[in-house]
Amino acid sequence: MDFTYRGRCWKFGDNIAVDGDMMPLEFALQRETRLEVLGPHLMGGLDPDFAKKAKPGDIIVAGKRFAQGNPHIQGLLGVAALKLGLVVESIPRGSFRNAINAGAPILPRCPGVTGMADTGDALEVDFAAGRFRNLTRCTEAQFEPLDPSLLETIAIGGWKAKVLARVAKMKAAAG
Amino acid sequence: MGQTASEKIISRAMGRIVKAGEIVHPEPDLITVHDWYVVNFDKALQEFGVDRLYAPGKVLISTDHEPVAVSAAASARQKQVREIVRKYGITHFYDAGRGGHGHVFPMELGLVRPGMLVLAYDTHVTNYGAIGCLGIALVVEVSELLACGSVWVRVPETVRVNLKGRLGKGIAIRDIAQRLIKDLDPDLVDYTTVEFGGPALADIPVDLRMTLCNTPLEIGAKSALVDVDQRALDWIAPRAKAPFTVTNSDPDATFKAVIDYDLGMMEPQVAAPPTPDNVVGVSQVAGRKVDYAFIGSCASCSLTDLRDAAAILKGRTLAPGVRLVITPGTQEIATRATAEGLTQIFYEAGAMLTAPGCGPCAGGRIGTIGPGEVSINTGTRNDPGRLGPKDAEIYLASPLTVAASAVTGRITDPRELL
């Protein structure tokens, strides 16, 4: 499966909080899941204009413990809403599952990646192969790729779409 | 090359050898869901167009978050749960007053055994590690599991903790379990199984091993396990409902880290607001006035915990103005506590006993506190709002420290009363 994003880098540091930094907590408390509501607020706690500036295919590059805090899915749904990719040094497991379930492509374990790009650099990230290319710097790095079964979930649009497809397949098999 | 216990358990479920880091779709031996989530999963299954469970005989439902319904809505929900259980033909249903805390009684009843893989809704399913069963929480994805029979799981790496030394007077395993999650690096522990063994294990009763397995997830661990030793086997053998295989890690397994941890710490430990890993020695918070104390929750609800509380409360009464709620974890623990005379000690001290289960720890539905009040308790978490009002302060400590503080009305080092 080809799963490559080409776009600009948006770089963030360590310990970006899922509540507050990535998305207002209120949306988590309201269990808001509509992409059109969440997208415009993404990363608003750090850069109120982020959602206006970011374009589909752009990549968020971040440091350790990205999306830390109570594992609310809303921040990750915001990433999926804007059709961005994630390349992070580390991410707590609850938020990793949420990224997959939201349908946001991610390379979850990329030690040192924040030293390999700056905001504005042109990037090309192949999530299936784990290949990270900085086209501005003409550098390339290889990280642990995303498992094919998780890529399938992202490709189909996240957890709910995946389960519906799985159930349909089971029903078809059962005749 | 040897395997860790987690690798062995998931390998057996998969029918092939798996290694840490692999993404797999194992079918678990048991699936647990608690009273409060049953209606939610039913709704999710309806959205998925699913009208039967993949394996209803593997599903266990406990009634522990709100066994005594405290509102009309809660009573209606209990009724709905019974209907849902009938609709799907779920065999292991434990209604109010049957069983007790779902993170504890399935071990007592021998439904959970060493070497099993249990996937669950609720995060503290890691308690089952006390007897060598790998429990992993899925939260909302349990709906997919119920419908389809499996979900993806990343085979966890293992951080091995070898316990050594001896507990000092007035120090409880709860103190160790709390201090450990302050001392461990969350980046190291994230997504791993924290596995306990070592020479001090033989001194630790099986029911307190649940406490050890309860806290690591608060800093990101996926699960927790304790080596199954003779003491554990003596506890399990008369209870097990079916044969089981002891599944400890091989000595030459690959561990992410191996840590020696000494039980001989200097003083009891207290988790100060706002997180369970914000842990300090009791001397740093001693003297803080308390209004409300609670002993129970899946972290500290065992017979040994109740004995510790009774050792402090015997012949004493609570400080004026202080309330103390005690929630035995299960029907069995409550029965044995009564037979031993502990219940009488609690009542004579001025404590209130509630139905077995989570007690007030379950998100502040029963036994809430007033605005701005201060609680010291043995719950699992101390986030603002856990016991109702957001401005209430919550301190977490051992049953010894909580009982001592309830007697004096201030956060107190229990060694002063022992």
XYZ file of C-alpha atoms in Angstrom:
593
model
C 0.000 0.000 0.000
C 1.358 3.420 -0.910
C 0.988 5.803 1.972
C 3.135 8.817 1.291
C 2.504 12.390 2.382
C 4.324 15.321 0.782
C 4.056 18.723 2.409
C 5.589 21.218 4.756
C 6.963 20.540 8.207
C 5.327 22.008 11.297
C 7.686 21.395 14.185
C 6.714 21.180 17.871
C 8.724 20.273 20.970
C 8.311 17.686 23.747
C 5.236 17.068 25.921
C 2.603 18.563 23.625
C -0.639 18.069 25.588
C -3.647 16.567 23.847
C -5.934 18.710 26.029
C -5.190 22.399 25.809
C -2.245 22.441 23.380
C -3.805 20.327 20.612
C -7.504 20.853 21.294
C -9.636 22.707 23.860
C -10.608 20.334 26.689
C -14.269 21.289 26.297
C -14.546 19.228 23.119
C -13.361 16.117 24.972
C -15.837 16.704 27.777
C -18.634 17.141 25.214
C -17.467 13.968 23.394
C -17.358 16.028 20.184
C -16.207 13.887 17.258
C -17.271 15.891 14.187
C -14.178 16.543 12.082
C -15.501 19.832 10.728
C -15.888 21.136 14.273
C -12.522 19.933 15.570
C -10.247 20.682 12.592
C -10.298 24.505 12.893
C -9.067 24.293 16.521
C -6.094 21.984 15.999
C -2.954 23.107 17.839
C -4.826 26.297 18.716
C -3.393 26.315 22.243
C 0.083 26.814 20.750
C -0.658 28.668 17.515
C -4.221 30.044 17.093
C -3.726 30.333 13.292
C -2.334 26.829 12.816
C -5.432 25.346 11.208
C -5.573 28.185 8.670
C -1.922 27.808 7.733
C -1.630 24.000 7.569
C -2.527 22.269 4.289
C -3.505 18.663 3.584
C -0.379 16.520 3.303
C 1.638 18.680 5.709
C 3.477 16.869 8.489
C 3.584 17.625 12.187
C 7.034 16.712 13.513
C 7.138 16.593 17.297
C 9.310 15.491 20.190
C 8.757 13.107 23.074
C 5.388 12.240 24.629
C 3.365 13.858 21.854
C -0.357 14.094 22.728
C 0.352 13.349 26.378
C -2.310 13.562 29.071
C -5.705 11.938 29.432
C -6.099 9.925 26.212
C -8.879 11.965 24.611
C -9.256 11.358 20.888
C -10.341 14.896 19.920
C -6.822 16.262 19.276
C -6.034 13.310 17.014
C -9.356 13.703 15.193
C -8.260 17.293 14.531
C -5.100 15.959 12.859
C -7.213 13.651 10.693
C -9.639 16.486 9.896
C -6.854 18.616 8.401
C -5.395 15.518 6.642
C -1.995 15.940 8.286
C 0.639 13.310 9.020
C 2.436 12.792 12.331
C 6.088 11.961 12.861
C 6.967 11.952 16.550
C 9.833 10.897 18.793
C 7.399 9.137 21.133
C 3.682 9.033 21.956
C 1.906 7.503 24.981
C 0.055 4.322 24.071
C -3.460 5.687 24.599
C -2.831 8.533 22.169
C -1.161 6.161 19.701
C -4.320 4.044 19.587
C -6.332 7.234 19.250
C -4.225 8.370 16.266
C -4.937 5.075 14.499
C -8.605 5.150 15.503
C -8.933 8.732 14.280
C -7.390 7.774 10.938
C -4.274 9.942 11.316
C -1.135 8.453 9.722
C 1.720 8.327 12.199
C 5.275 7.161 12.671
C 5.219 6.736 16.461
C 8.841 5.991 17.357
C 11.290 8.322 15.598
C 14.102 9.170 18.037
C 15.960 12.344 17.055
C 13.532 13.366 14.324
C 13.065 16.896 15.697
C 16.742 17.487 14.839
C 16.130 16.476 11.221
C 13.657 19.161 10.167
C 12.412 22.667 10.890
C 9.082 24.334 10.332
C 8.723 25.150 6.646
C 11.012 22.399 5.320
C 9.583 20.339 2.468
C 9.086 16.759 3.659
C 8.148 13.434 2.117
C 7.085 10.697 4.534
C 6.288 7.136 3.474
C 4.310 5.748 6.419
C 4.211 2.204 5.021
C 7.995 2.059 4.612
C 8.928 4.246 7.593
C 10.990 6.529 5.323
C 11.388 10.174 6.316
C 12.827 12.512 3.672
C 13.687 16.172 4.187
C 13.654 17.525 0.622
C 14.878 20.973 1.738
C 17.951 19.533 3.448
C 18.324 16.567 1.050
C 18.478 14.141 3.972
C 16.720 10.850 4.605
C 16.117 8.694 7.677
C 14.565 5.306 8.236
C 12.204 4.613 11.157
C 9.997 1.729 12.280
C 7.154 1.618 9.726
C 3.522 1.396 10.668
C 2.094 -2.122 10.715
C 0.038 -2.870 7.557
C -3.087 -3.698 9.583
C -2.948 -0.278 11.242
C -2.381 1.435 7.890
C -5.535 -0.266 6.648
C -7.488 1.264 9.536
C -6.125 4.707 8.693
C -6.784 4.254 4.973
C -10.421 3.318 5.523
C -10.996 6.371 7.703
C -10.455 5.248 11.293
C -11.847 2.817 13.828
C -15.596 3.039 13.237
C -15.234 2.632 9.477
C -12.829 -0.264 10.067
C -15.241 -2.087 12.399
C -18.165 -1.594 10.004
C -16.081 -3.083 7.168
C -14.933 -5.953 9.406
C -18.486 -6.739 10.471
C -19.672 -6.666 6.854
C -16.883 -9.066 5.896
C -17.787 -11.446 8.738
C -21.443 -11.392 7.746
C -20.548 -12.086 4.102
C -18.317 -14.998 5.159
C -21.108 -16.431 7.307
C -23.438 -16.235 4.312
C 16.456 -17.200 23.360
C 13.824 -17.251 26.088
C 10.514 -15.436 26.196
C 8.940 -13.036 28.653
C 5.699 -14.087 30.337
C 3.796 -11.562 28.199
C 5.287 -13.009 24.996
C 4.422 -16.539 26.137
C 0.821 -15.700 27.003
C 0.161 -13.907 23.716
C 2.039 -16.624 21.777
C -0.301 -19.238 23.239
C -3.348 -17.150 22.331
C -2.005 -16.729 18.782
C -0.914 -20.361 18.338
C 2.549 -19.222 17.230
C 5.627 -17.613 18.720
C 5.336 -13.823 18.923
C 7.918 -11.242 19.935
C 7.668 -7.902 21.715
C 6.813 -5.123 19.259
C 4.675 -7.260 16.924
C 1.112 -6.167 16.177
C -1.197 -9.162 16.568
C -4.926 -9.935 16.854
C -5.209 -12.495 19.676
C -8.498 -13.994 20.833
C -8.582 -13.622 24.624
C -9.582 -16.268 27.163
C -11.948 -13.845 28.893
C -13.422 -10.399 28.253
C -14.488 -8.251 31.199
C -16.851 -5.288 31.166
C -18.252 -3.366 34.131
C -21.816 -2.262 34.886
C -21.390 1.311 33.704
C -20.211 0.416 30.193
C -22.707 -2.311 29.256
C -25.343 0.030 27.841
C -22.616 1.864 25.882
C -21.289 -1.272 24.214
C -24.815 -2.371 23.362
C -25.369 0.978 21.663
C -22.077 0.646 19.757
C -22.990 -2.880 18.605
C -26.330 -1.605 17.338
C -24.500 1.098 15.362
C -22.299 -1.617 13.877
C -25.376 -3.661 12.961
C -24.303 -6.511 15.230
C -26.956 -8.516 17.080
C -24.871 -11.295 18.587
C -21.520 -11.523 20.330
C -18.590 -13.415 18.853
C -18.127 -15.416 22.076
C -20.791 -14.664 24.719
C -19.476 -17.497 26.907
C -16.178 -15.631 27.340
C -17.739 -12.400 28.563
C -17.818 -11.477 32.258
C -19.896 -8.546 33.491
C -19.482 -7.250 37.020
C -21.666 -4.860 38.978
C -19.132 -2.876 40.957
C -19.148 0.792 39.962
C -22.645 1.300 41.340
C -23.954 -1.884 43.002
C -26.472 0.029 45.097
C -28.187 2.242 42.537
C -28.263 5.775 43.950
C -30.670 7.326 41.440
C -33.685 6.418 39.362
C -31.473 6.590 36.280
C -29.054 4.122 37.841
C -31.838 1.675 38.690
C -33.092 1.912 35.113
C -29.571 1.286 33.859
C -29.239 -1.832 36.024
C -32.475 -3.123 34.544
C -31.157 -2.430 31.039
C -27.941 -4.298 31.859
C -29.935 -7.395 32.870
C -31.877 -7.213 29.611
C -28.688 -6.838 27.562
C -27.143 -9.827 29.358
C -30.186 -11.941 28.440
C -30.288 -10.636 24.871
C -26.714 -11.669 24.117
C -26.691 -14.823 26.280
C -23.762 -13.676 28.423
C -22.952 -16.469 30.857
C -20.713 -14.818 33.464
C -23.009 -12.114 34.798
C -22.488 -10.959 38.375
C -25.348 -8.745 39.438
C -25.397 -6.348 42.407
C -24.348 -8.168 45.562
C -22.856 -11.062 43.580
C -19.099 -11.205 43.332
C -18.105 -7.609 44.012
C -15.217 -5.831 42.331
C -14.622 -7.166 38.827
C -10.874 -6.599 39.116
C -10.755 -8.915 42.135
C -13.500 -11.552 42.477
C -12.836 -13.366 39.162
C -9.496 -14.375 40.723
C -11.186 -15.497 43.944
C -13.683 -17.564 41.965
C -10.971 -19.179 39.848
C -12.371 -17.751 36.608
C -9.078 -15.919 36.102
C -6.025 -18.139 36.253
C -2.271 -17.980 35.589
C -1.278 -17.833 31.927
C -4.623 -16.463 30.733
C -5.055 -13.470 28.441
C -7.900 -11.170 29.500
C -8.945 -8.161 27.422
C -11.180 -5.651 29.138
C -12.949 -2.349 29.024
C -11.481 -0.969 32.239
C -7.877 0.102 32.788
C -7.305 -1.564 36.163
C -7.761 -5.068 34.709
C -3.999 -5.220 35.232
C -4.830 -6.444 38.785
C -5.066 -9.976 37.360
C -1.298 -9.892 36.980
C -1.194 -10.725 40.702
C -1.699 -14.373 39.748
C 0.154 -14.324 36.439
C -2.756 -13.484 34.111
C -2.090 -10.824 31.482
C -4.879 -8.216 31.602
C -4.984 -5.497 28.950
C -7.476 -2.629 28.778
C -9.069 -1.575 25.483
C -11.582 1.019 26.656
C -14.091 1.711 23.816
C -12.485 -0.814 21.452
C -13.987 -3.555 23.626
C -17.063 -3.151 21.381
C -15.051 -4.362 18.381
C -13.729 -7.238 20.474
C -17.242 -8.272 21.512
C -18.456 -8.110 17.916
C -15.481 -9.567 16.061
C -13.551 -11.650 18.602
C -10.217 -9.821 18.510
C -8.571 -6.411 18.304
C -5.016 -5.403 17.574
C -2.541 -5.534 20.396
C 1.134 -4.637 20.302
C 3.046 -7.361 22.135
C 4.518 -5.393 25.033
C 8.134 -5.258 26.047
C 8.767 -6.030 29.712
C 10.341 -3.935 32.453
C 11.406 -6.348 35.154
C 11.328 -5.146 38.782
C 13.140 -7.383 41.258
C 11.911 -6.660 44.769
C 14.338 -7.051 47.635
C 14.650 -6.052 51.279
C 11.912 -5.994 53.916
C 9.047 -3.663 54.694
C 9.613 -1.495 57.743
C 7.028 -1.146 60.521
C 4.064 0.946 59.379
C 5.062 0.684 55.706
C 2.592 -1.092 53.430
C 2.845 -2.562 49.938
C 0.626 0.357 48.871
C 3.463 2.695 49.846
C 5.828 0.706 47.624
C 3.360 0.624 44.723
C 2.863 4.407 44.909
C 6.527 5.273 45.312
C 7.494 2.961 42.458
C 5.502 4.944 39.897
C 7.207 8.119 40.991
C 10.623 6.479 40.711
C 10.106 4.725 37.352
C 10.681 6.720 34.152
C 7.340 7.001 32.270
C 9.208 6.930 28.948
C 10.735 3.587 29.944
C 7.468 2.104 31.183
C 5.184 3.298 28.377
C 3.516 0.417 26.563
C 5.395 -2.212 28.605
C 4.416 -4.913 31.035
C 5.868 -4.112 34.447
C 6.788 -7.494 35.879
C 7.536 -8.148 39.536
C 9.744 -10.858 41.010
C 12.787 -11.082 43.225
C 13.662 -12.386 46.669
C 11.150 -10.217 48.584
C 8.175 -11.581 46.642
C 7.770 -14.564 48.962
C 6.933 -12.151 51.822
C 4.092 -10.458 49.919
C 0.558 -11.895 50.293
C -1.231 -12.607 47.010
C -3.964 -10.065 47.715
C -1.399 -7.259 48.024
C 0.208 -8.284 44.738
C -2.926 -6.792 43.156
C -1.848 -3.440 44.560
C 1.555 -3.783 42.886
C -0.183 -4.514 39.574
C -2.667 -1.665 39.974
C -0.471 1.438 39.932
C 1.958 1.099 36.956
C -0.699 1.859 34.332
C -1.026 5.334 35.841
C 2.333 6.174 34.234
C 1.582 4.452 30.939
C 2.276 0.750 31.477
C 0.140 -1.546 29.351
C -0.069 -4.275 31.945
C 1.590 -5.756 35.011
C 2.483 -9.282 36.085
C 3.877 -10.965 39.167
C 5.906 -14.186 38.998
C 3.702 -17.113 40.004
C 5.499 -18.666 43.004
C 4.530 -21.307 45.548
C 2.646 -18.769 47.660
C 0.538 -17.835 44.632
C -0.041 -21.490 43.726
C -1.238 -22.236 47.265
C -3.779 -19.419 46.875
C -4.896 -20.378 43.367
C -5.005 -24.189 43.495
C -8.146 -24.584 45.650
C -9.969 -21.906 43.614
C -9.118 -22.671 39.977
C -12.137 -23.729 37.938
C -9.974 -25.343 35.246
C -6.393 -26.499 34.728
C -3.816 -23.796 34.114
C -0.190 -23.413 33.115
C 2.224 -21.289 35.085
C 3.724 -18.891 32.589
C 6.659 -17.023 34.114
C 9.373 -15.270 32.116
C 12.403 -17.320 31.133
C 15.656 -16.236 32.817
C 17.193 -15.518 29.408
C 14.206 -13.538 28.080
C 14.928 -10.085 26.646
C 13.812 -7.361 29.067
C 13.668 -3.677 28.216
C 15.169 -2.987 31.639
C 15.835 -4.858 34.866
C 15.484 -2.818 38.037
C 16.242 -3.763 41.638
C 13.777 -2.144 44.032
C 14.268 -2.124 47.784
C 11.190 -2.414 50.019
C 13.131 -0.972 52.958
C 11.993 2.603 52.390
C 12.192 5.229 55.096
C 8.623 6.426 55.539
C 5.035 5.927 54.322
C 4.203 7.594 50.999
C 1.352 9.912 50.013
C 0.269 10.898 46.491
C -0.590 14.589 46.643
C -2.961 16.258 44.178
C -3.336 16.201 41.219
C -1.880 12.872 39.989
C -1.184 9.437 41.499
C 2.542 9.704 40.722
C 2.941 13.019 42.570
C 4.247 11.065 45.538
C 5.986 12.453 48.618
C 6.963 11.109 52.037
C 4.158 11.454 54.572
C 6.265 13.897 56.606
C 5.912 16.468 53.805
C 2.110 16.601 54.054
C 1.593 15.510 57.675
C -0.704 17.789 59.662
C -2.984 18.686 56.729
C -6.535 18.678 58.079
C -8.775 16.001 56.546
C -12.571 15.841 56.324
C -13.144 12.561 54.595
C -11.337 9.229 54.458
C -12.008 6.166 52.358
C -10.508 2.673 52.332
C -11.254 0.529 49.292
C -10.970 0.607 45.431
C -9.337 -2.010 43.230
C -5.940 -0.749 44.443
C -6.493 -1.490 48.149
C -9.611 -3.481 49.003
C -8.227 -6.813 50.170
C -8.557 -8.626 53.456
C -4.957 -7.703 54.258
C -5.768 -4.030 53.632
C -8.777 -4.257 55.957
C -6.654 -5.953 58.627
C -4.186 -3.055 58.381
C -7.007 -0.540 58.823
C -8.358 -2.505 61.793
C -4.927 -2.592 63.440
C -5.105 1.211 63.633
C -8.823 1.577 64.352
C -9.146 -1.065 67.071
C -10.192 0.607 70.313
C -10.081 4.069 68.719
C -12.720 6.397 67.296
C -12.623 8.834 64.407
C -11.664 12.455 64.993
C -14.666 14.785 65.355
C -15.957 15.916 61.966
C -14.195 13.172 60.002
C -16.128 10.578 57.962
C -14.602 7.233 57.051
C -16.083 4.968 54.366
C -14.785 1.417 54.049
C -15.589 -0.672 50.960
C -14.468 -4.315 51.038
C -13.536 -5.375 47.511
C -15.732 -8.451 47.230
C -18.460 -10.442 48.886
C -15.805 -12.963 49.974
C -13.587 -10.284 51.521
C -16.572 -8.729 53.328
C -17.616 -12.144 54.644
C -14.158 -12.957 55.929
C -13.695 -9.479 57.430
C -16.914 -9.995 59.361
C -15.894 -13.474 60.535
C -12.589 -12.072 61.821
C -14.302 -9.294 63.761
C -12.950 -6.475 61.568
C -16.411 -5.194 60.694
C -17.185 -4.692 64.376
C -13.963 -2.742 64.880
C -14.873 -0.471 61.955
C -18.397 0.219 63.177
C -17.226 0.862 66.734
C -14.684 3.376 65.410
C -17.458 5.274 63.611
C -16.786 4.082 60.065
C -19.469 3.390 57.432
C -19.299 0.217 55.327
C -20.618 0.121 51.773
C -21.493 -2.679 49.386
C -18.471 -4.497 47.894
C -17.205 -2.943 44.660
C -15.388 0.248 43.726
C -16.916 2.367 46.495
C -16.504 6.146 46.221
C -13.500 5.738 43.886
C -15.830 5.149 40.929
C -15.964 8.744 39.831
C -17.752 10.228 42.801
C -21.287 8.813 42.520
C -21.485 7.582 46.087
C -19.682 9.076 49.044
C -18.864 12.382 47.385
C -17.295 15.180 49.362
C -18.159 18.811 49.858
C -16.632 21.752 47.964
C -13.146 22.587 49.190
C -12.976 19.585 51.504
C -9.902 17.408 51.879
C -9.864 13.638 51.483
C -7.225 11.043 52.158
C -8.078 7.669 50.683
C -6.819 4.480 49.072
C -8.463 5.120 45.691
C -6.691 4.714 42.389
C -6.649 8.333 41.265
C -6.669 11.816 42.726
C -7.571 13.946 39.697
C -9.584 17.044 40.550
C -13.245 15.991 40.595
C -12.638 12.305 41.319
C -14.832 12.581 44.436
C -17.200 15.234 43.103
C -16.185 18.872 43.512
C -13.198 19.993 41.432
C -11.777 22.103 44.251
C -11.611 19.230 46.746
C -8.098 18.017 47.534
C -7.441 14.289 47.285
C -4.457 12.534 48.831
C -3.797 8.823 48.222
C -2.121 6.620 50.791
C -2.005 3.156 52.349
C -4.862 1.820 54.511
C -2.592 2.319 57.532
C -1.989 6.000 56.756
C -5.643 6.633 55.826
C -6.931 5.001 59.028
C -4.405 6.889 61.164
C -5.381 10.184 59.515
C -9.080 9.476 60.094
C -8.387 8.915 63.780
C -6.386 12.120 64.271
C -8.215 14.311 61.728
C -4.921 15.255 60.100
C -2.638 13.482 57.669
C -0.689 11.265 60.026
C 2.268 8.907 59.884
C 0.685 5.607 61.032
C 3.808 4.629 62.911
C 2.718 7.114 65.583
C -0.309 4.905 66.317
C 1.186 1.433 65.933
